Each structure stands twice: as C-alpha cells, then as structure tokens.
Amino acid sequence: MNDNKIILTGIKPTGRPHIGNYLGAIEPALRRSLNNPNSFFFIPDYHALNNGLPADEIKKLTHVIAATWIASGLNSTKQHLYKQSDIPEIFELETILNATVPKGWMNKSHAYKAAMDQNIEAKRDVDYDVNMGLYTYPILMASDILIFNADQVPVGKDQIQHVEIARDIAGRFNSKYGNHILTLPEHLVEKTVFEVPGVDGRKMSKSYNNFIPLFASEEEWNNAVKKIVTDSNQEHTHESFKETTFYKIFSAIANENDTNKISQQIVDKSIGWKEAKDEMLSQLVSRFKEKSDIYFDLLNDTNKIDEILKSGAELIRPIASKTLKQVKMTIGVL
Ligand code: TRP
C-alpha cells in the first residue's frame, strides 16, 4: 500500500448514512488510510447548501457526518477531520479556478445533467430550480481536492466523473501556467464491494427510502429488515438464493462462514424468512451496535464534535494556505 499518498474524501451533510454508504465508501476509505498520516476526511457543508436545506438541518447533519466518521473508526488525532467551511482557502481557489474552467465542462456534469433531465421529463424549463452552486459543483469539489494536493480520492461510482473533472482542471491549470503546481488526483473506487441493494431490491438510497440505517437502535434496524422483500418461494437452491435481495444484503454485512451457513439453512429449509431476518438483525447488532453507542454518545455532546472539527481545520489550514500562495504567485497576484 502507498503510505505516502495523500488520500482525501468527503461526505455531504444531506442525510443520515446507511449501511450502503458504510460498506461501499466509509469503511474502505478508512481501511486505506490506516497508518497513513496523510488522510483527509471532511464534511463538504457548502456543497450541501445547494440542496436548500434549512440552517438547523445543515448544522445537525454536519454533526451526524462527523460522528459517523469517528464512530466508524476515524482517529482524529491521526487522520484529519474537518469541515469545508472552516478552510476559506478552498473558496478562494475556486474563484481562481473558475477562470480556467470552460463552461461546457459544467454543462456535461452529472449533477447538473440529472437536474436538467428531471426538468425535461416534468416538462419544465431545463434550469428550473437549478442554482449556480449546483451548476459549478465540480469546481468547488476540485478545489476541495486540489487545495490539499490529494493523490487519491476514494468515492462511489457516481462521483468518478467529478474526480475526473478535478483532474482535468488541474491539468488545464498546469498547462496554462506551464508548471506542475497542482497535483493530478485519481479516483479510487472499491471493486470488491458490490452495490448493496435496498430493502426493495433497488439501489440502496436515501431518495428511495429503502435503506438500512448505519447507526441505529435495534428497533430501527428491525423495522428496516422486516421490509426486505422476500418471495413466497420456499424452495431455494444455493444459486436461486444468491439472487435474492436478502442474500445480497446479508452477504454484504456478514462474513463468509455465516453467509454459507444461512444459505445452507434456507436451502435445506431448516429456517424460513422470519428466522433468516432475525439472524440478519443479530448480524447488524454484532457489527454495528458498539459503533452505534459511540455515535449516539458523540451526538449527545455536540460541543465535543465542534471542537474536534475546529482543531482539525486549524491543523491543516497552513497546507491550504501554502497551496493557495503558490497558485497566487503563479497567476500573478502575489
Ligand atoms: N460530491 C461528493 C458526493 O456527493 C462529496 C464531495 C464534495 C467530495 N467534495 C468532495 C468527495 C471531494 C470527495 C472529494 O458524494
């Protein structure tokens, strides 16, 4: 593993993380950053502003994401944890980059295109409800990454394009000014973890409301597990069981042994879906209960979270100012 590479990733404070976020993004990113002091985990709160959330929600969800990182195993004395709005250098860099980024690149960005497609489908003006923050989203994201010279950006598949735009922006800036001042980042996408489906079999997503919450009470987990769609087919082969939503979720949470065991029990009909769901609940409890306790304790002490975020930002601001200073010298304002 490349211990000296700079790793950086962020989670927007727009909702409560679910097990799909954890298994596909949070856990792999933390695993990669073990023993790497150059790891940056942050909360892009200004990105969340574009979603139009009210102030108290932004504040609450910022605490939720910070507590999620910490309860998931982030050690804020070894890895950097901060929020975007505490690093104003990011926004100054964004303004500078604006002058280098062709408008056409933004027209092609997924986040904007998705909003346009929805409007076209609803027969509204293409730019209905699109703010400039959403339109220029990839430039702010590029600033997040480039200000800390990140080499690797662990992300989900939906964010690959944004990291590529960041790379293109860095490349364009460097060639415009004839030097290698900005590091070209690359995206890191976990290949081993398949996408965890939601309880209805579609992609697990906040917007479909089909998710299993990551840190929760047993009751909340149980309610989500109960909603997993199961067929009434009581005759399963190992192959057909593998195709079920239940199996896909179970095998993402449990280890191989426990997964093989439950497959066998379903196939030989020693248990039915009810018992299988009880077993899934136990798996959730054994994997996430202790972490949930840490999470809820932290959320009861938001002053502590605020302190961690504040000192996290203070520690790394000098890195951001150094990058910004070099950029300002390069463009002729310093
Ligand atoms: N756009 C990312 C998402 O929606 C969040 C994000 C913002 C991010 N800035 C980033 C991720 C920089 C990685 C690096 O998931």
mmCIF file of C-alpha atoms and ligand atoms in Angstrom:
data_model
loop_
_atom_site.group_PDB
_atom_site.id
_atom_site.type_symbol
_atom_site.label_atom_id
_atom_site.label_comp_id
_atom_site.label_asym_id
_atom_site.label_seq_id
_atom_site.Cartn_x
_atom_site.Cartn_y
_atom_site.Cartn_z
ATOM 1 C CA MET A 1 0.000 0.000 0.000
ATOM 2 C CA ASN A 2 1.164 3.534 -0.771
ATOM 3 C CA ASP A 3 1.521 5.032 2.651
ATOM 4 C CA ASN A 4 2.836 8.340 1.433
ATOM 5 C CA LYS A 5 -0.022 9.081 -0.963
ATOM 6 C CA ILE A 6 -2.425 11.787 0.107
ATOM 7 C CA ILE A 7 -5.946 10.420 0.447
ATOM 8 C CA LEU A 8 -8.948 12.733 0.633
ATOM 9 C CA THR A 9 -12.675 12.228 0.616
ATOM 10 C CA GLY A 10 -15.847 13.930 1.791
ATOM 11 C CA ILE A 11 -19.443 13.116 2.687
ATOM 12 C CA LYS A 12 -22.086 15.774 2.172
ATOM 13 C CA PRO A 13 -24.256 16.527 5.201
ATOM 14 C CA THR A 14 -27.536 15.900 3.419
ATOM 15 C CA GLY A 15 -28.770 12.799 5.220
ATOM 16 C CA ARG A 16 -28.111 10.051 7.679
ATOM 17 C CA PRO A 17 -25.613 7.499 6.338
ATOM 18 C CA HIS A 18 -26.850 3.967 5.637
ATOM 19 C CA ILE A 19 -25.060 0.642 5.507
ATOM 20 C CA GLY A 20 -24.559 1.038 1.753
ATOM 21 C CA ASN A 21 -22.537 4.218 2.382
ATOM 22 C CA TYR A 22 -20.539 2.463 5.065
ATOM 23 C CA LEU A 23 -19.726 -0.729 3.178
ATOM 24 C CA GLY A 24 -19.124 0.953 -0.170
ATOM 25 C CA ALA A 25 -17.347 4.139 0.880
ATOM 26 C CA ILE A 26 -16.688 4.881 4.554
ATOM 27 C CA GLU A 27 -15.162 1.590 5.650
ATOM 28 C CA PRO A 28 -12.939 1.107 2.558
ATOM 29 C CA ALA A 29 -11.703 4.711 2.754
ATOM 30 C CA LEU A 30 -10.804 4.316 6.416
ATOM 31 C CA ARG A 31 -9.133 0.985 5.754
ATOM 32 C CA ARG A 32 -6.948 2.564 3.079
ATOM 33 C CA SER A 33 -5.960 5.352 5.387
ATOM 34 C CA LEU A 34 -4.856 3.186 8.312
ATOM 35 C CA ASN A 35 -1.302 4.125 9.221
ATOM 36 C CA ASN A 36 -1.358 6.922 6.691
ATOM 37 C CA PRO A 37 -0.957 10.317 8.336
ATOM 38 C CA ASN A 38 -1.821 11.985 5.035
ATOM 39 C CA SER A 39 -5.521 11.242 5.175
ATOM 40 C CA PHE A 40 -8.123 13.951 4.867
ATOM 41 C CA PHE A 41 -11.772 13.301 5.683
ATOM 42 C CA PHE A 42 -14.124 16.200 5.557
ATOM 43 C CA ILE A 43 -17.685 17.424 5.520
ATOM 44 C CA PRO A 44 -18.459 19.490 2.410
ATOM 45 C CA ASP A 45 -21.076 21.677 4.080
ATOM 46 C CA TYR A 46 -21.098 24.341 1.349
ATOM 47 C CA HIS A 47 -21.883 21.622 -1.168
ATOM 48 C CA ALA A 48 -24.901 20.702 0.943
ATOM 49 C CA LEU A 49 -26.103 24.291 0.782
ATOM 50 C CA ASN A 50 -27.065 23.718 -2.846
ATOM 51 C CA ASN A 51 -29.733 21.266 -1.726
ATOM 52 C CA GLY A 52 -31.565 24.093 0.005
ATOM 53 C CA LEU A 53 -31.535 22.559 3.485
ATOM 54 C CA PRO A 54 -32.530 24.851 6.358
ATOM 55 C CA ALA A 55 -29.784 26.084 8.720
ATOM 56 C CA ASP A 56 -30.642 23.809 11.636
ATOM 57 C CA GLU A 57 -30.596 20.760 9.358
ATOM 58 C CA ILE A 58 -27.173 21.646 7.968
ATOM 59 C CA LYS A 59 -25.864 22.022 11.498
ATOM 60 C CA LYS A 60 -27.424 18.771 12.699
ATOM 61 C CA LEU A 61 -26.307 16.753 9.688
ATOM 62 C CA THR A 62 -22.763 18.131 9.947
ATOM 63 C CA HIS A 63 -22.631 16.659 13.453
ATOM 64 C CA VAL A 64 -24.151 13.426 12.151
ATOM 65 C CA ILE A 65 -21.456 13.020 9.484
ATOM 66 C CA ALA A 66 -18.621 13.904 11.865
ATOM 67 C CA ALA A 67 -19.950 11.419 14.442
ATOM 68 C CA THR A 68 -20.282 8.819 11.677
ATOM 69 C CA TRP A 69 -16.639 9.184 10.658
ATOM 70 C CA ILE A 70 -15.462 8.914 14.257
ATOM 71 C CA ALA A 71 -17.745 6.031 15.253
ATOM 72 C CA SER A 72 -16.633 4.211 12.088
ATOM 73 C CA GLY A 73 -13.076 4.247 13.366
ATOM 74 C CA LEU A 74 -11.557 7.526 12.253
ATOM 75 C CA ASN A 75 -8.995 8.645 14.782
ATOM 76 C CA SER A 76 -8.994 12.424 14.741
ATOM 77 C CA THR A 77 -5.534 12.582 16.277
ATOM 78 C CA LYS A 78 -4.077 10.536 13.414
ATOM 79 C CA GLN A 79 -6.276 11.400 10.453
ATOM 80 C CA HIS A 80 -7.532 14.835 9.515
ATOM 81 C CA LEU A 81 -11.204 15.526 10.126
ATOM 82 C CA TYR A 82 -12.636 18.956 9.335
ATOM 83 C CA LYS A 83 -15.444 20.797 7.668
ATOM 84 C CA GLN A 84 -15.112 22.570 4.356
ATOM 85 C CA SER A 85 -16.430 25.929 5.534
ATOM 86 C CA ASP A 86 -13.547 26.165 8.059
ATOM 87 C CA ILE A 87 -10.998 26.240 5.216
ATOM 88 C CA PRO A 88 -11.745 29.506 3.366
ATOM 89 C CA GLU A 89 -8.725 28.944 1.103
ATOM 90 C CA ILE A 90 -10.874 26.380 -0.725
ATOM 91 C CA PHE A 91 -13.270 29.102 -1.861
ATOM 92 C CA GLU A 92 -10.545 31.482 -2.932
ATOM 93 C CA LEU A 93 -9.003 28.728 -5.001
ATOM 94 C CA GLU A 94 -12.399 28.030 -6.531
ATOM 95 C CA THR A 95 -12.673 31.630 -7.735
ATOM 96 C CA ILE A 96 -9.252 31.360 -9.321
ATOM 97 C CA LEU A 97 -10.098 28.049 -10.984
ATOM 98 C CA ASN A 98 -13.348 29.484 -12.370
ATOM 99 C CA ALA A 99 -11.266 31.432 -14.859
ATOM 100 C CA THR A 100 -9.673 28.248 -16.175
ATOM 101 C CA VAL A 101 -12.726 26.018 -16.458
ATOM 102 C CA PRO A 102 -14.653 26.002 -19.745
ATOM 103 C CA LYS A 103 -18.377 26.471 -19.213
ATOM 104 C CA GLY A 104 -19.045 23.460 -21.446
ATOM 105 C CA TRP A 105 -17.475 21.157 -18.877
ATOM 106 C CA MET A 106 -20.148 22.165 -16.404
ATOM 107 C CA ASN A 107 -22.931 21.543 -18.919
ATOM 108 C CA LYS A 108 -21.770 17.931 -19.024
ATOM 109 C CA SER A 109 -21.506 17.377 -15.285
ATOM 110 C CA HIS A 110 -23.728 14.587 -13.959
ATOM 111 C CA ALA A 111 -25.237 16.510 -11.075
ATOM 112 C CA TYR A 112 -26.411 19.288 -13.396
ATOM 113 C CA LYS A 113 -27.477 16.908 -16.158
ATOM 114 C CA ALA A 114 -29.574 14.881 -13.732
ATOM 115 C CA ALA A 115 -31.392 18.042 -12.634
ATOM 116 C CA MET A 116 -31.921 19.045 -16.279
ATOM 117 C CA ASP A 117 -33.226 15.595 -17.216
ATOM 118 C CA GLN A 118 -35.740 15.712 -14.374
ATOM 119 C CA ASN A 119 -36.956 19.084 -15.575
ATOM 120 C CA ILE A 120 -37.247 17.925 -19.165
ATOM 121 C CA GLU A 121 -39.235 14.922 -18.025
ATOM 122 C CA ALA A 122 -41.540 17.125 -15.966
ATOM 123 C CA LYS A 123 -41.854 19.480 -18.977
ATOM 124 C CA ARG A 124 -40.415 22.420 -17.037
ATOM 125 C CA ASP A 125 -37.755 24.908 -18.036
ATOM 126 C CA VAL A 126 -34.446 22.962 -18.105
ATOM 127 C CA ASP A 127 -32.931 25.221 -15.465
ATOM 128 C CA TYR A 128 -35.917 25.176 -13.131
ATOM 129 C CA ASP A 129 -34.681 25.085 -9.503
ATOM 130 C CA VAL A 130 -31.031 24.847 -10.596
ATOM 131 C CA ASN A 131 -28.803 27.202 -8.614
ATOM 132 C CA MET A 132 -25.293 28.261 -9.599
ATOM 133 C CA GLY A 133 -23.885 26.177 -6.744
ATOM 134 C CA LEU A 134 -25.228 23.031 -8.369
ATOM 135 C CA TYR A 135 -24.049 24.168 -11.788
ATOM 136 C CA THR A 136 -20.475 24.816 -10.642
ATOM 137 C CA TYR A 137 -20.474 21.935 -8.127
ATOM 138 C CA PRO A 138 -17.486 20.177 -9.763
ATOM 139 C CA ILE A 139 -15.280 23.289 -9.489
ATOM 140 C CA LEU A 140 -15.818 23.525 -5.738
ATOM 141 C CA MET A 141 -15.183 19.807 -5.466
ATOM 142 C CA ALA A 142 -11.966 20.256 -7.471
ATOM 143 C CA SER A 143 -10.876 22.959 -5.020
ATOM 144 C CA ASP A 144 -11.542 20.624 -2.075
ATOM 145 C CA ILE A 145 -9.215 18.098 -3.634
ATOM 146 C CA LEU A 146 -6.542 20.319 -5.179
ATOM 147 C CA ILE A 147 -6.008 22.591 -2.164
ATOM 148 C CA PHE A 148 -4.549 19.613 -0.252
ATOM 149 C CA ASN A 149 -2.701 18.125 -3.237
ATOM 150 C CA ALA A 150 -4.641 14.893 -2.890
ATOM 151 C CA ASP A 151 -3.344 11.957 -4.924
ATOM 152 C CA GLN A 152 -6.227 9.579 -4.347
ATOM 153 C CA VAL A 153 -9.900 10.252 -3.824
ATOM 154 C CA PRO A 154 -11.963 7.269 -2.645
ATOM 155 C CA VAL A 155 -15.504 7.718 -3.979
ATOM 156 C CA GLY A 156 -18.578 5.837 -5.087
ATOM 157 C CA LYS A 157 -19.120 5.231 -8.795
ATOM 158 C CA ASP A 158 -21.441 8.222 -9.091
ATOM 159 C CA GLN A 159 -18.576 10.571 -8.200
ATOM 160 C CA ILE A 160 -15.966 9.287 -10.668
ATOM 161 C CA GLN A 161 -16.836 11.953 -13.204
ATOM 162 C CA HIS A 162 -16.402 14.724 -10.637
ATOM 163 C CA VAL A 163 -12.926 13.496 -9.702
ATOM 164 C CA GLU A 164 -12.059 13.306 -13.400
ATOM 165 C CA ILE A 165 -13.166 16.900 -13.834
ATOM 166 C CA ALA A 166 -10.914 17.851 -10.891
ATOM 167 C CA ARG A 167 -8.036 16.100 -12.626
ATOM 168 C CA ASP A 168 -8.798 17.869 -15.906
ATOM 169 C CA ILE A 169 -8.996 21.218 -14.133
ATOM 170 C CA ALA A 170 -5.598 20.637 -12.503
ATOM 171 C CA GLY A 171 -4.113 19.592 -15.834
ATOM 172 C CA ARG A 172 -5.538 22.611 -17.631
ATOM 173 C CA PHE A 173 -4.317 24.994 -14.949
ATOM 174 C CA ASN A 174 -0.839 23.460 -15.005
ATOM 175 C CA SER A 175 -0.534 23.632 -18.759
ATOM 176 C CA LYS A 176 -1.901 27.168 -18.915
ATOM 177 C CA TYR A 177 0.765 28.359 -16.481
ATOM 178 C CA GLY A 178 3.470 25.981 -17.651
ATOM 179 C CA ASN A 179 4.241 24.291 -14.389
ATOM 180 C CA HIS A 180 3.142 21.391 -12.216
ATOM 181 C CA ILE A 181 1.790 23.308 -9.340
ATOM 182 C CA LEU A 182 -1.427 21.307 -8.891
ATOM 183 C CA THR A 183 -1.376 17.565 -8.228
ATOM 184 C CA LEU A 184 -3.496 15.472 -10.591
ATOM 185 C CA PRO A 185 -5.838 13.396 -8.415
ATOM 186 C CA GLU A 186 -7.159 9.964 -9.268
ATOM 187 C CA HIS A 187 -10.366 8.338 -8.111
ATOM 188 C CA LEU A 188 -10.354 5.136 -6.105
ATOM 189 C CA VAL A 189 -13.447 3.009 -6.449
ATOM 190 C CA GLU A 190 -13.848 -0.164 -4.424
ATOM 191 C CA LYS A 191 -14.267 -3.040 -6.829
ATOM 192 C CA THR A 192 -14.630 -5.755 -4.245
ATOM 193 C CA VAL A 193 -17.776 -4.393 -2.657
ATOM 194 C CA PHE A 194 -20.762 -4.657 -4.901
ATOM 195 C CA GLU A 195 -23.541 -2.171 -4.590
ATOM 196 C CA VAL A 196 -25.730 -3.104 -1.629
ATOM 197 C CA PRO A 197 -29.376 -3.157 -2.699
ATOM 198 C CA GLY A 198 -32.060 -1.506 -0.611
ATOM 199 C CA VAL A 199 -34.857 -3.421 1.124
ATOM 200 C CA ASP A 200 -36.963 -3.218 -2.057
ATOM 201 C CA GLY A 201 -34.194 -4.558 -4.289
ATOM 202 C CA ARG A 202 -33.392 -1.242 -5.979
ATOM 203 C CA LYS A 203 -30.120 0.563 -5.271
ATOM 204 C CA MET A 204 -29.953 1.474 -1.560
ATOM 205 C CA SER A 205 -30.629 5.182 -1.477
ATOM 206 C CA LYS A 206 -31.909 7.946 0.738
ATOM 207 C CA SER A 207 -34.167 9.116 -2.056
ATOM 208 C CA TYR A 208 -35.894 5.727 -2.388
ATOM 209 C CA ASN A 209 -36.282 5.456 1.387
ATOM 210 C CA ASN A 210 -35.280 1.815 1.120
ATOM 211 C CA PHE A 211 -32.167 1.918 3.265
ATOM 212 C CA ILE A 212 -30.985 0.192 6.403
ATOM 213 C CA PRO A 213 -29.611 2.937 8.668
ATOM 214 C CA LEU A 214 -25.978 2.520 9.666
ATOM 215 C CA PHE A 215 -26.031 3.619 13.290
ATOM 216 C CA ALA A 216 -29.410 2.996 14.829
ATOM 217 C CA SER A 217 -31.387 1.377 17.600
ATOM 218 C CA GLU A 218 -32.256 -2.307 17.338
ATOM 219 C CA GLU A 219 -35.826 -1.307 16.756
ATOM 220 C CA GLU A 220 -34.929 0.832 13.751
ATOM 221 C CA TRP A 221 -32.780 -1.928 12.286
ATOM 222 C CA ASN A 222 -35.532 -4.434 12.878
ATOM 223 C CA ASN A 223 -38.102 -2.246 11.129
ATOM 224 C CA ALA A 224 -35.846 -1.889 8.104
ATOM 225 C CA VAL A 225 -35.005 -5.597 7.979
ATOM 226 C CA LYS A 226 -38.684 -6.509 8.171
ATOM 227 C CA LYS A 227 -39.254 -4.507 4.991
ATOM 228 C CA ILE A 228 -36.832 -6.590 2.918
ATOM 229 C CA VAL A 229 -38.886 -8.051 0.108
ATOM 230 C CA THR A 230 -38.877 -11.828 0.070
ATOM 231 C CA ASP A 231 -40.630 -14.154 -2.329
ATOM 232 C CA SER A 232 -43.016 -16.774 -1.115
ATOM 233 C CA ASN A 233 -40.902 -19.379 -2.851
ATOM 234 C CA GLN A 234 -39.807 -21.652 -0.060
ATOM 235 C CA GLU A 235 -37.779 -23.844 -2.383
ATOM 236 C CA HIS A 236 -34.355 -22.372 -2.895
ATOM 237 C CA THR A 237 -31.194 -23.714 -4.424
ATOM 238 C CA HIS A 238 -27.898 -22.075 -3.481
ATOM 239 C CA GLU A 239 -27.987 -20.385 -6.881
ATOM 240 C CA SER A 240 -31.504 -19.024 -6.623
ATOM 241 C CA PHE A 241 -30.933 -17.871 -3.031
ATOM 242 C CA LYS A 242 -27.921 -15.886 -4.250
ATOM 243 C CA GLU A 243 -30.221 -13.863 -6.484
ATOM 244 C CA THR A 244 -32.414 -12.679 -3.618
ATOM 245 C CA THR A 245 -32.240 -9.183 -2.152
ATOM 246 C CA PHE A 246 -31.966 -10.804 1.271
ATOM 247 C CA TYR A 247 -28.806 -12.667 0.286
ATOM 248 C CA LYS A 248 -27.236 -9.602 -1.298
ATOM 249 C CA ILE A 249 -27.722 -7.544 1.842
ATOM 250 C CA PHE A 250 -26.828 -10.364 4.238
ATOM 251 C CA SER A 251 -23.603 -11.285 2.481
ATOM 252 C CA ALA A 252 -22.544 -7.629 2.461
ATOM 253 C CA ILE A 253 -22.885 -7.457 6.257
ATOM 254 C CA ALA A 254 -21.909 -10.933 7.431
ATOM 255 C CA ASN A 255 -18.698 -12.911 6.996
ATOM 256 C CA GLU A 256 -18.396 -15.792 4.546
ATOM 257 C CA ASN A 257 -18.947 -18.501 7.134
ATOM 258 C CA ASP A 258 -22.182 -17.042 8.422
ATOM 259 C CA THR A 259 -23.351 -16.392 4.874
ATOM 260 C CA ASN A 260 -22.684 -20.001 3.865
ATOM 261 C CA LYS A 261 -24.426 -21.209 6.987
ATOM 262 C CA ILE A 262 -27.608 -19.255 6.321
ATOM 263 C CA SER A 263 -27.629 -20.297 2.643
ATOM 264 C CA GLN A 264 -27.490 -23.923 3.738
ATOM 265 C CA GLN A 265 -30.295 -23.425 6.253
ATOM 266 C CA ILE A 266 -32.535 -21.778 3.663
ATOM 267 C CA VAL A 267 -31.786 -24.422 1.061
ATOM 268 C CA ASP A 268 -32.428 -27.340 3.423
ATOM 269 C CA LYS A 269 -35.477 -25.495 4.806
ATOM 270 C CA SER A 270 -34.371 -25.683 8.415
ATOM 271 C CA ILE A 271 -35.257 -21.981 8.667
ATOM 272 C CA GLY A 272 -37.684 -19.658 6.874
ATOM 273 C CA TRP A 273 -37.513 -15.954 6.055
ATOM 274 C CA LYS A 274 -38.632 -14.939 9.552
ATOM 275 C CA GLU A 275 -35.689 -16.678 11.230
ATOM 276 C CA ALA A 276 -33.376 -15.509 8.468
ATOM 277 C CA LYS A 277 -34.384 -11.913 9.176
ATOM 278 C CA ASP A 278 -33.810 -12.412 12.895
ATOM 279 C CA GLU A 279 -30.328 -13.611 12.028
ATOM 280 C CA MET A 280 -29.738 -10.544 9.890
ATOM 281 C CA LEU A 281 -30.723 -8.366 12.831
ATOM 282 C CA SER A 282 -28.179 -10.173 15.024
ATOM 283 C CA GLN A 283 -25.546 -9.574 12.380
ATOM 284 C CA LEU A 284 -26.345 -5.856 12.346
ATOM 285 C CA VAL A 285 -26.180 -5.767 16.127
ATOM 286 C CA SER A 286 -22.871 -7.570 16.324
ATOM 287 C CA ARG A 287 -21.283 -5.461 13.620
ATOM 288 C CA PHE A 288 -22.698 -2.027 14.398
ATOM 289 C CA LYS A 289 -24.079 -1.897 17.946
ATOM 290 C CA GLU A 290 -20.838 -0.870 19.649
ATOM 291 C CA LYS A 291 -20.171 1.748 16.983
ATOM 292 C CA SER A 292 -23.758 2.984 17.294
ATOM 293 C CA ASP A 293 -23.206 3.560 21.007
ATOM 294 C CA ILE A 294 -20.146 5.679 20.240
ATOM 295 C CA TYR A 295 -22.146 7.555 17.591
ATOM 296 C CA PHE A 296 -25.075 8.368 19.887
ATOM 297 C CA ASP A 297 -22.744 9.365 22.733
ATOM 298 C CA LEU A 298 -20.990 11.801 20.431
ATOM 299 C CA LEU A 299 -24.244 13.261 19.200
ATOM 300 C CA ASN A 300 -25.146 13.950 22.803
ATOM 301 C CA ASP A 301 -22.034 16.067 23.084
ATOM 302 C CA THR A 302 -22.007 18.256 20.001
ATOM 303 C CA ASN A 303 -19.598 20.725 21.647
ATOM 304 C CA LYS A 304 -17.017 17.998 21.577
ATOM 305 C CA ILE A 305 -17.683 17.384 17.874
ATOM 306 C CA ASP A 306 -17.357 21.110 17.181
ATOM 307 C CA GLU A 307 -14.024 21.191 18.997
ATOM 308 C CA ILE A 308 -12.696 18.214 17.051
ATOM 309 C CA LEU A 309 -13.713 19.821 13.752
ATOM 310 C CA LYS A 310 -12.259 23.165 14.703
ATOM 311 C CA SER A 311 -8.885 21.827 15.764
ATOM 312 C CA GLY A 312 -8.886 19.517 12.739
ATOM 313 C CA ALA A 313 -9.189 22.539 10.458
ATOM 314 C CA GLU A 314 -6.629 24.628 12.351
ATOM 315 C CA LEU A 315 -4.026 21.943 11.986
ATOM 316 C CA ILE A 316 -4.249 21.735 8.206
ATOM 317 C CA ARG A 317 -5.035 25.312 7.184
ATOM 318 C CA PRO A 318 -1.316 26.012 6.726
ATOM 319 C CA ILE A 319 -1.216 23.356 3.985
ATOM 320 C CA ALA A 320 -4.140 25.032 2.238
ATOM 321 C CA SER A 321 -2.575 28.480 2.535
ATOM 322 C CA LYS A 322 0.659 27.188 1.106
ATOM 323 C CA THR A 323 -1.071 25.801 -1.989
ATOM 324 C CA LEU A 324 -3.084 28.981 -2.365
ATOM 325 C CA LYS A 325 0.029 31.137 -2.041
ATOM 326 C CA GLN A 326 1.813 29.181 -4.771
ATOM 327 C CA VAL A 327 -1.229 29.449 -7.018
ATOM 328 C CA LYS A 328 -1.482 33.197 -6.399
ATOM 329 C CA MET A 329 2.179 33.661 -7.243
ATOM 330 C CA THR A 330 1.697 31.613 -10.401
ATOM 331 C CA ILE A 331 -1.222 33.676 -11.663
ATOM 332 C CA GLY A 332 0.489 36.988 -10.938
ATOM 333 C CA VAL A 333 -1.398 38.400 -7.968
ATOM 334 C CA LEU A 334 1.353 37.850 -5.410
HETATM 335 N N1 TRP B 1 -19.617 15.213 -4.267
HETATM 336 C C1 TRP B 1 -19.403 14.255 -3.214
HETATM 337 C C2 TRP B 1 -20.692 13.449 -3.025
HETATM 338 O O1 TRP B 1 -21.758 13.965 -3.270
HETATM 339 C C3 TRP B 1 -18.999 14.924 -1.929
HETATM 340 C C4 TRP B 1 -17.721 15.675 -2.082
HETATM 341 C C5 TRP B 1 -17.560 17.016 -2.116
HETATM 342 C C6 TRP B 1 -16.432 15.083 -2.245
HETATM 343 N N2 TRP B 1 -16.237 17.346 -2.262
HETATM 344 C C7 TRP B 1 -15.528 16.184 -2.343
HETATM 345 C C8 TRP B 1 -15.959 13.771 -2.307
HETATM 346 C C9 TRP B 1 -14.148 15.966 -2.540
HETATM 347 C C10 TRP B 1 -14.613 13.569 -2.490
HETATM 348 C C11 TRP B 1 -13.704 14.661 -2.597
HETATM 349 O O2 TRP B 1 -20.632 12.328 -2.577
#
